[in-house]
PDB file of C-alpha atoms in Angstrom:
ATOM      1  CA  ASP A  24     -11.767   6.642   9.008  1.00  0.00           C
ATOM      2  CA  ILE A  25     -10.176   3.720   8.203  1.00  0.00           C
ATOM      3  CA  GLN A  26      -6.855   5.380   7.101  1.00  0.00           C
ATOM      4  CA  MET A  27      -4.662   2.868   4.164  1.00  0.00           C
ATOM      5  CA  THR A  28      -0.672   2.769   4.796  1.00  0.00           C
ATOM      6  CA  GLN A  29       0.860   1.791   2.032  1.00  0.00           C
ATOM      7  CA  SER A  30       4.089   0.851   2.043  1.00  0.00           C
ATOM      8  CA  PRO A  31       7.501   1.004   0.414  1.00  0.00           C
ATOM      9  CA  SER A  32       6.276   4.600   0.171  1.00  0.00           C
ATOM     10  CA  THR A  33       9.074   4.449  -3.117  1.00  0.00           C
ATOM     11  CA  LEU A  34      10.771   1.663  -4.229  1.00  0.00           C
ATOM     12  CA  SER A  35      13.107   0.864  -7.171  1.00  0.00           C
ATOM     13  CA  ALA A  36      13.356  -1.698  -9.648  1.00  0.00           C
ATOM     14  CA  SER A  37      14.657  -2.926 -12.397  1.00  0.00           C
ATOM     15  CA  VAL A  38      12.174  -4.699 -15.109  1.00  0.00           C
ATOM     16  CA  ARG A  39      11.621  -8.348 -15.176  1.00  0.00           C
ATOM     17  CA  ASP A  40      12.654  -7.944 -10.895  1.00  0.00           C
ATOM     18  CA  ARG A  41       8.897  -9.188  -8.341  1.00  0.00           C
ATOM     19  CA  VAL A  42       7.970  -6.008  -7.165  1.00  0.00           C
ATOM     20  CA  THR A  43       5.221  -6.828  -4.281  1.00  0.00           C
ATOM     21  CA  ILE A  44       4.291  -3.430  -2.406  1.00  0.00           C
ATOM     22  CA  THR A  45       1.702  -4.207   0.842  1.00  0.00           C
ATOM     23  CA  CYS A  46      -1.460  -2.053   2.088  1.00  0.00           C
ATOM     24  CA  ARG A  47      -2.929  -1.908   6.282  1.00  0.00           C
ATOM     25  CA  ALA A  48      -6.015  -1.253   7.178  1.00  0.00           C
ATOM     26  CA  SER A  49      -6.717   0.468  10.695  1.00  0.00           C
ATOM     27  CA  GLN A  50      -9.203  -1.746  10.439  1.00  0.00           C
ATOM     28  CA  SER A  51     -10.686  -4.700   9.193  1.00  0.00           C
ATOM     29  CA  ILE A  52     -12.559  -4.223   5.982  1.00  0.00           C
ATOM     30  CA  SER A  53     -12.614  -8.157   4.916  1.00  0.00           C
ATOM     31  CA  SER A  54     -11.641  -8.422   0.885  1.00  0.00           C
ATOM     32  CA  TRP A  55     -12.937  -4.332  -0.239  1.00  0.00           C
ATOM     33  CA  LEU A  56     -10.111  -3.743  -1.971  1.00  0.00           C
ATOM     34  CA  ALA A  57      -9.095  -2.233  -4.682  1.00  0.00           C
ATOM     35  CA  TRP A  58      -5.763  -1.102  -6.718  1.00  0.00           C
ATOM     36  CA  TYR A  59      -4.954   1.476  -8.838  1.00  0.00           C
ATOM     37  CA  GLN A  60      -1.794   2.289 -11.492  1.00  0.00           C
ATOM     38  CA  GLN A  61      -1.299   6.091 -11.878  1.00  0.00           C
ATOM     39  CA  LYS A  62       1.561   7.843 -14.541  1.00  0.00           C
ATOM     40  CA  PRO A  63       2.017  10.863 -14.191  1.00  0.00           C
ATOM     41  CA  GLY A  64      -0.279  13.186 -15.765  1.00  0.00           C
ATOM     42  CA  LYS A  65      -3.058  11.020 -16.657  1.00  0.00           C
ATOM     43  CA  ALA A  66      -6.226   9.256 -14.976  1.00  0.00           C
ATOM     44  CA  PRO A  67      -5.544   5.735 -12.582  1.00  0.00           C
ATOM     45  CA  LYS A  68      -6.487   2.928 -14.113  1.00  0.00           C
ATOM     46  CA  LEU A  69      -8.549   0.510 -11.664  1.00  0.00           C
ATOM     47  CA  LEU A  70      -5.827  -2.965 -12.249  1.00  0.00           C
ATOM     48  CA  ILE A  71      -7.176  -5.127  -8.941  1.00  0.00           C
ATOM     49  CA  TYR A  72     -10.121  -5.039  -7.191  1.00  0.00           C
ATOM     50  CA  LYS A  73     -11.722  -7.416  -4.359  1.00  0.00           C
ATOM     51  CA  ALA A  74      -8.299  -8.120  -2.826  1.00  0.00           C
ATOM     52  CA  SER A  75      -7.773 -10.366  -5.429  1.00  0.00           C
ATOM     53  CA  SER A  76      -9.836  -9.823  -8.912  1.00  0.00           C
ATOM     54  CA  LEU A  77      -8.005  -8.676 -11.982  1.00  0.00           C
ATOM     55  CA  GLU A  78     -10.218  -6.137 -13.974  1.00  0.00           C
ATOM     56  CA  SER A  79     -10.986  -7.979 -17.123  1.00  0.00           C
ATOM     57  CA  GLY A  80      -6.894  -6.510 -20.099  1.00  0.00           C
ATOM     58  CA  VAL A  81      -5.238  -6.050 -17.033  1.00  0.00           C
ATOM     59  CA  PRO A  82      -2.320  -7.699 -18.025  1.00  0.00           C
ATOM     60  CA  SER A  83      -1.165 -11.034 -15.310  1.00  0.00           C
ATOM     61  CA  ARG A  84       1.425  -9.844 -14.161  1.00  0.00           C
ATOM     62  CA  PHE A  85      -1.313  -8.346 -11.549  1.00  0.00           C
ATOM     63  CA  SER A  86      -1.967 -10.831  -8.753  1.00  0.00           C
ATOM     64  CA  GLY A  87      -3.792  -8.681  -5.560  1.00  0.00           C
ATOM     65  CA  SER A  88      -4.214 -10.853  -2.231  1.00  0.00           C
ATOM     66  CA  GLY A  89      -4.872 -10.271   1.078  1.00  0.00           C
ATOM     67  CA  SER A  90      -7.774  -9.946   3.967  1.00  0.00           C
ATOM     68  CA  GLY A  91      -9.048  -8.180   6.549  1.00  0.00           C
ATOM     69  CA  THR A  92      -5.975  -5.653   7.039  1.00  0.00           C
ATOM     70  CA  GLU A  93      -2.981  -6.764   5.557  1.00  0.00           C
ATOM     71  CA  PHE A  94      -3.060  -7.276   1.620  1.00  0.00           C
ATOM     72  CA  THR A  95      -0.157  -6.787  -1.812  1.00  0.00           C
ATOM     73  CA  LEU A  96      -0.586  -6.380  -4.823  1.00  0.00           C
ATOM     74  CA  THR A  97       2.403  -8.404  -6.753  1.00  0.00           C
ATOM     75  CA  ILE A  98       3.975  -7.348 -10.648  1.00  0.00           C
ATOM     76  CA  SER A  99       5.941 -11.129 -11.314  1.00  0.00           C
ATOM     77  CA  GLY A 100       7.926  -9.663 -13.771  1.00  0.00           C
ATOM     78  CA  LEU A 101       8.221  -6.218 -14.186  1.00  0.00           C
ATOM     79  CA  GLN A 102       7.950  -4.051 -17.693  1.00  0.00           C
ATOM     80  CA  PRO A 103       9.291  -0.694 -18.348  1.00  0.00           C
ATOM     81  CA  ASP A 104       5.172   0.183 -18.438  1.00  0.00           C
ATOM     82  CA  ASP A 105       4.730  -0.734 -14.480  1.00  0.00           C
ATOM     83  CA  PHE A 106       7.399   2.343 -13.386  1.00  0.00           C
ATOM     84  CA  ALA A 107       4.633   3.894 -11.740  1.00  0.00           C
ATOM     85  CA  THR A 108       2.780   4.515  -8.651  1.00  0.00           C
ATOM     86  CA  TYR A 109       0.041   2.511  -7.200  1.00  0.00           C
ATOM     87  CA  TYR A 110      -2.352   2.650  -4.834  1.00  0.00           C
ATOM     88  CA  CYS A 111      -4.595   1.124  -2.853  1.00  0.00           C
ATOM     89  CA  GLN A 112      -8.331   1.613  -2.119  1.00  0.00           C
ATOM     90  CA  GLN A 113     -10.887   0.753   0.733  1.00  0.00           C
ATOM     91  CA  TYR A 114     -14.728   0.557  -0.308  1.00  0.00           C
ATOM     92  CA  ASN A 115     -16.468  -1.358   2.840  1.00  0.00           C
ATOM     93  CA  VAL A 116     -16.491   1.780   4.654  1.00  0.00           C
ATOM     94  CA  TYR A 117     -17.038   5.081   3.445  1.00  0.00           C
ATOM     95  CA  PRO A 118     -15.240   7.547   3.824  1.00  0.00           C
ATOM     96  CA  TRP A 119     -13.122   5.828   0.720  1.00  0.00           C
ATOM     97  CA  THR A 120      -9.889   6.043   1.191  1.00  0.00           C
ATOM     98  CA  PHE A 121      -6.782   5.379  -0.695  1.00  0.00           C
ATOM     99  CA  GLY A 122      -3.282   4.656   0.555  1.00  0.00           C
ATOM    100  CA  GLN A 123      -0.833   7.371   0.253  1.00  0.00           C
ATOM    101  CA  GLY A 124       0.858   5.371  -3.051  1.00  0.00           C
ATOM    102  CA  THR A 125       3.533   3.492  -3.594  1.00  0.00           C
ATOM    103  CA  LYS A 126       6.352   5.534  -6.832  1.00  0.00           C
ATOM    104  CA  VAL A 127       7.807   2.005  -8.358  1.00  0.00           C
ATOM    105  CA  GLU A 128      10.475   3.116 -10.063  1.00  0.00           C
ATOM    106  CA  ILE A 129      13.901   2.251 -12.658  1.00  0.00           C
ATOM    107  CA  LYS A 130      16.746   1.367 -10.735  1.00  0.00           C
TER     108      LYS A 130
ATOM    109  CA  GLU B  10     -16.219   3.271 -25.266  1.00  0.00           C
ATOM    110  CA  VAL B  11     -17.007   4.224 -21.193  1.00  0.00           C
ATOM    111  CA  GLN B  12     -15.857   8.598 -21.604  1.00  0.00           C
ATOM    112  CA  LEU B  13     -15.709  10.645 -18.294  1.00  0.00           C
ATOM    113  CA  LEU B  14     -15.122  14.332 -19.218  1.00  0.00           C
ATOM    114  CA  GLU B  15     -14.452  17.081 -15.721  1.00  0.00           C
ATOM    115  CA  SER B  16     -15.272  20.844 -16.587  1.00  0.00           C
ATOM    116  CA  GLY B  17     -15.719  23.888 -15.299  1.00  0.00           C
ATOM    117  CA  GLY B  18     -12.335  23.724 -13.136  1.00  0.00           C
ATOM    118  CA  GLY B  19     -10.870  27.345 -12.914  1.00  0.00           C
ATOM    119  CA  LEU B  20      -8.711  30.274 -10.969  1.00  0.00           C
ATOM    120  CA  VAL B  21     -11.299  30.834  -7.571  1.00  0.00           C
ATOM    121  CA  GLN B  22     -10.471  33.167  -4.199  1.00  0.00           C
ATOM    122  CA  PRO B  23     -10.425  32.323  -1.182  1.00  0.00           C
ATOM    123  CA  GLY B  24     -13.929  31.662  -0.388  1.00  0.00           C
ATOM    124  CA  GLY B  25     -15.483  31.858  -3.322  1.00  0.00           C
ATOM    125  CA  SER B  26     -17.609  29.311  -5.879  1.00  0.00           C
ATOM    126  CA  LEU B  27     -17.734  27.198  -8.371  1.00  0.00           C
ATOM    127  CA  ARG B  28     -19.415  24.093 -10.474  1.00  0.00           C
ATOM    128  CA  LEU B  29     -18.276  21.380 -11.665  1.00  0.00           C
ATOM    129  CA  SER B  30     -19.559  18.821 -14.475  1.00  0.00           C
ATOM    130  CA  CYS B  31     -18.412  15.297 -15.802  1.00  0.00           C
ATOM    131  CA  ALA B  32     -20.330  15.118 -18.988  1.00  0.00           C
ATOM    132  CA  ALA B  33     -20.523  11.038 -19.521  1.00  0.00           C
ATOM    133  CA  SER B  34     -20.556   8.853 -22.448  1.00  0.00           C
ATOM    134  CA  GLY B  35     -20.995   5.024 -23.363  1.00  0.00           C
ATOM    135  CA  PHE B  36     -23.072   3.440 -20.801  1.00  0.00           C
ATOM    136  CA  THR B  37     -25.883   4.266 -18.904  1.00  0.00           C
ATOM    137  CA  PHE B  38     -24.958   6.809 -16.521  1.00  0.00           C
ATOM    138  CA  SER B  39     -28.461   6.298 -14.515  1.00  0.00           C
ATOM    139  CA  SER B  40     -26.861   2.942 -13.493  1.00  0.00           C
ATOM    140  CA  TYR B  41     -24.115   4.412 -11.143  1.00  0.00           C
ATOM    141  CA  ALA B  42     -22.820   5.582  -8.900  1.00  0.00           C
ATOM    142  CA  MET B  43     -20.580   8.015  -9.546  1.00  0.00           C
ATOM    143  CA  SER B  44     -18.108  10.174  -7.409  1.00  0.00           C
ATOM    144  CA  TRP B  45     -15.703  12.717  -7.108  1.00  0.00           C
ATOM    145  CA  VAL B  46     -11.839  12.086  -6.660  1.00  0.00           C
ATOM    146  CA  ARG B  47      -9.671  14.925  -5.604  1.00  0.00           C
ATOM    147  CA  GLN B  48      -5.266  15.010  -6.045  1.00  0.00           C
ATOM    148  CA  ALA B  49      -3.499  17.837  -4.589  1.00  0.00           C
ATOM    149  CA  PRO B  50       0.157  18.808  -6.747  1.00  0.00           C
ATOM    150  CA  GLY B  51       1.856  16.176  -5.895  1.00  0.00           C
ATOM    151  CA  LYS B  52       0.187  14.593  -3.386  1.00  0.00           C
ATOM    152  CA  GLY B  53      -2.254  11.077  -3.169  1.00  0.00           C
ATOM    153  CA  MET B  54      -5.720  10.449  -3.875  1.00  0.00           C
ATOM    154  CA  GLU B  55      -8.832  11.773  -1.574  1.00  0.00           C
ATOM    155  CA  TRP B  56     -12.357  10.015  -2.568  1.00  0.00           C
ATOM    156  CA  VAL B  57     -14.502  13.409  -1.375  1.00  0.00           C
ATOM    157  CA  SER B  58     -17.504  12.347  -2.362  1.00  0.00           C
ATOM    158  CA  GLY B  59     -20.244  10.069  -3.367  1.00  0.00           C
ATOM    159  CA  ILE B  60     -24.332   9.765  -5.166  1.00  0.00           C
ATOM    160  CA  SER B  61     -26.194   6.963  -6.230  1.00  0.00           C
ATOM    161  CA  GLY B  62     -27.290   5.898  -9.495  1.00  0.00           C
ATOM    162  CA  SER B  63     -30.976   8.113  -8.778  1.00  0.00           C
ATOM    163  CA  GLY B  64     -29.789  10.365  -7.457  1.00  0.00           C
ATOM    164  CA  GLY B  65     -31.179  10.049  -3.620  1.00  0.00           C
ATOM    165  CA  SER B  66     -28.389   9.166  -2.116  1.00  0.00           C
ATOM    166  CA  THR B  67     -24.795  11.133  -1.047  1.00  0.00           C
ATOM    167  CA  TYR B  68     -21.589  10.882   1.041  1.00  0.00           C
ATOM    168  CA  TYR B  69     -19.347  13.169   1.328  1.00  0.00           C
ATOM    169  CA  VAL B  70     -15.475  13.752   3.539  1.00  0.00           C
ATOM    170  CA  ASP B  71     -15.996  15.063   6.826  1.00  0.00           C
ATOM    171  CA  SER B  72     -13.938  17.855   5.221  1.00  0.00           C
ATOM    172  CA  VAL B  73     -16.533  19.113   2.942  1.00  0.00           C
ATOM    173  CA  LYS B  74     -19.736  18.471   4.193  1.00  0.00           C
ATOM    174  CA  GLY B  75     -21.852  21.982   4.346  1.00  0.00           C
ATOM    175  CA  ARG B  76     -19.513  23.523   1.540  1.00  0.00           C
ATOM    176  CA  LEU B  77     -19.873  20.638  -1.287  1.00  0.00           C
ATOM    177  CA  THR B  78     -22.599  19.606  -2.819  1.00  0.00           C
ATOM    178  CA  ILE B  79     -22.886  16.436  -5.210  1.00  0.00           C
ATOM    179  CA  SER B  80     -25.235  16.070  -8.327  1.00  0.00           C
ATOM    180  CA  ARG B  81     -26.316  14.680 -10.960  1.00  0.00           C
ATOM    181  CA  ASP B  82     -29.081  14.869 -13.955  1.00  0.00           C
ATOM    182  CA  ASN B  83     -29.386  11.542 -15.901  1.00  0.00           C
ATOM    183  CA  SER B  84     -31.197  12.933 -18.630  1.00  0.00           C
ATOM    184  CA  LYS B  85     -28.080  14.694 -19.108  1.00  0.00           C
ATOM    185  CA  ASN B  86     -26.069  12.025 -18.535  1.00  0.00           C
ATOM    186  CA  THR B  87     -24.193  15.015 -15.921  1.00  0.00           C
ATOM    187  CA  LEU B  88     -22.473  14.432 -12.723  1.00  0.00           C
ATOM    188  CA  TYR B  89     -22.009  18.420 -10.924  1.00  0.00           C
ATOM    189  CA  LEU B  90     -20.472  19.079  -7.317  1.00  0.00           C
ATOM    190  CA  GLN B  91     -21.042  22.644  -6.511  1.00  0.00           C
ATOM    191  CA  MET B  92     -18.408  24.503  -4.474  1.00  0.00           C
ATOM    192  CA  ASN B  93     -19.355  26.243  -2.157  1.00  0.00           C
ATOM    193  CA  SER B  94     -17.029  28.414   0.778  1.00  0.00           C
ATOM    194  CA  LEU B  95     -13.617  27.687  -0.992  1.00  0.00           C
ATOM    195  CA  ARG B  96     -11.333  27.094   0.887  1.00  0.00           C
ATOM    196  CA  ALA B  97      -7.074  26.849   0.093  1.00  0.00           C
ATOM    197  CA  GLU B  98      -6.827  22.971   0.761  1.00  0.00           C
ATOM    198  CA  ASP B  99      -9.765  21.976  -2.008  1.00  0.00           C
ATOM    199  CA  THR B 100      -6.705  22.960  -4.614  1.00  0.00           C
ATOM    200  CA  ALA B 101      -6.787  19.943  -6.815  1.00  0.00           C
ATOM    201  CA  LEU B 102      -7.083  17.873  -9.520  1.00  0.00           C
ATOM    202  CA  TYR B 103     -10.533  16.699  -9.599  1.00  0.00           C
ATOM    203  CA  TYR B 104     -11.700  13.718 -10.929  1.00  0.00           C
ATOM    204  CA  CYS B 105     -14.580  11.936 -11.610  1.00  0.00           C
ATOM    205  CA  ALA B 106     -15.588   8.801 -11.913  1.00  0.00           C
ATOM    206  CA  LYS B 107     -17.390   6.175 -12.502  1.00  0.00           C
ATOM    207  CA  GLY B 108     -18.416   3.541  -9.569  1.00  0.00           C
ATOM    208  CA  VAL B 109     -19.379  -1.174 -10.325  1.00  0.00           C
ATOM    209  CA  VAL B 110     -20.875  -2.339  -7.252  1.00  0.00           C
ATOM    210  CA  ALA B 111     -19.256  -4.375  -5.376  1.00  0.00           C
ATOM    211  CA  VAL B 112     -22.268  -5.070  -3.487  1.00  0.00           C
ATOM    212  CA  ALA B 113     -24.963  -3.137  -2.121  1.00  0.00           C
ATOM    213  CA  GLY B 114     -23.547   0.375  -1.327  1.00  0.00           C
ATOM    214  CA  ARG B 115     -20.643  -0.362  -1.897  1.00  0.00           C
ATOM    215  CA  TYR B 116     -18.269   0.511  -5.557  1.00  0.00           C
ATOM    216  CA  TYR B 117     -14.579   0.998  -6.829  1.00  0.00           C
ATOM    217  CA  PHE B 118     -14.298   2.465  -9.205  1.00  0.00           C
ATOM    218  CA  ASP B 119     -12.937   1.355 -13.025  1.00  0.00           C
ATOM    219  CA  TYR B 120     -13.592   4.680 -14.981  1.00  0.00           C
ATOM    220  CA  TRP B 121     -11.685   8.267 -14.260  1.00  0.00           C
ATOM    221  CA  GLY B 122     -11.920  11.237 -16.369  1.00  0.00           C
ATOM    222  CA  GLN B 123      -8.862  13.151 -17.102  1.00  0.00           C
ATOM    223  CA  GLY B 124      -9.251  15.568 -14.370  1.00  0.00           C
ATOM    224  CA  THR B 125     -10.705  19.218 -14.079  1.00  0.00           C
ATOM    225  CA  LEU B 126      -7.877  21.704 -11.193  1.00  0.00           C
ATOM    226  CA  VAL B 127      -9.083  23.371  -9.449  1.00  0.00           C
ATOM    227  CA  THR B 128      -7.224  26.813  -7.919  1.00  0.00           C
ATOM    228  CA  VAL B 129      -7.865  28.610  -4.470  1.00  0.00           C
ATOM    229  CA  SER B 130      -5.268  31.094  -4.288  1.00  0.00           C
ATOM    230  CA  SER B 131      -5.900  34.925  -3.541  1.00  0.00           C
TER     231      SER B 131
END
């Protein structure tokens, strides 16, 4: 199975900060990577697909980059609504696998 | 509006069975792959099983093979997960998720239900 490793596990930041989360795959997944946001008690919400494509309706402050084994999610100008947990997911090879999550907390 | 509504969760003893359902609306159900994804309390997410739009292809994570069975009834717009020989480690919130095919055989999830809780305990 492909292992997805996110860093950091927890991130403390302030409103208007630029935040970057890294996701590493144990083997190449090309660009078959998605990012999700999850708030407590809620279902995950799709943010980014194919590593860098922004899902319709998602604010442009979210962006994704990378290919192969290393990927990043960047939030440019953190907003109060962005404090949540973020997950990456590879969909190159079954079983689809998720990173362990990165919790973005208020500093 | 796309809606996914899971049901069927509950408390079950180890070795017991449950059948989860996911009622879908707001899209052409038979045109989309679907999956079950679970989240143990306080933990991250784990993809469990997926099924093609026609139902002809199914996929599982190794830890559930032979115990969990995914199926769908396209006439009822409903996805199922039959869960047998349940173990404590199957305790989780189970989400159904609608797949968006990126290219043949590869898909990510654009809509998720709110989940149904399965607790396996004596």
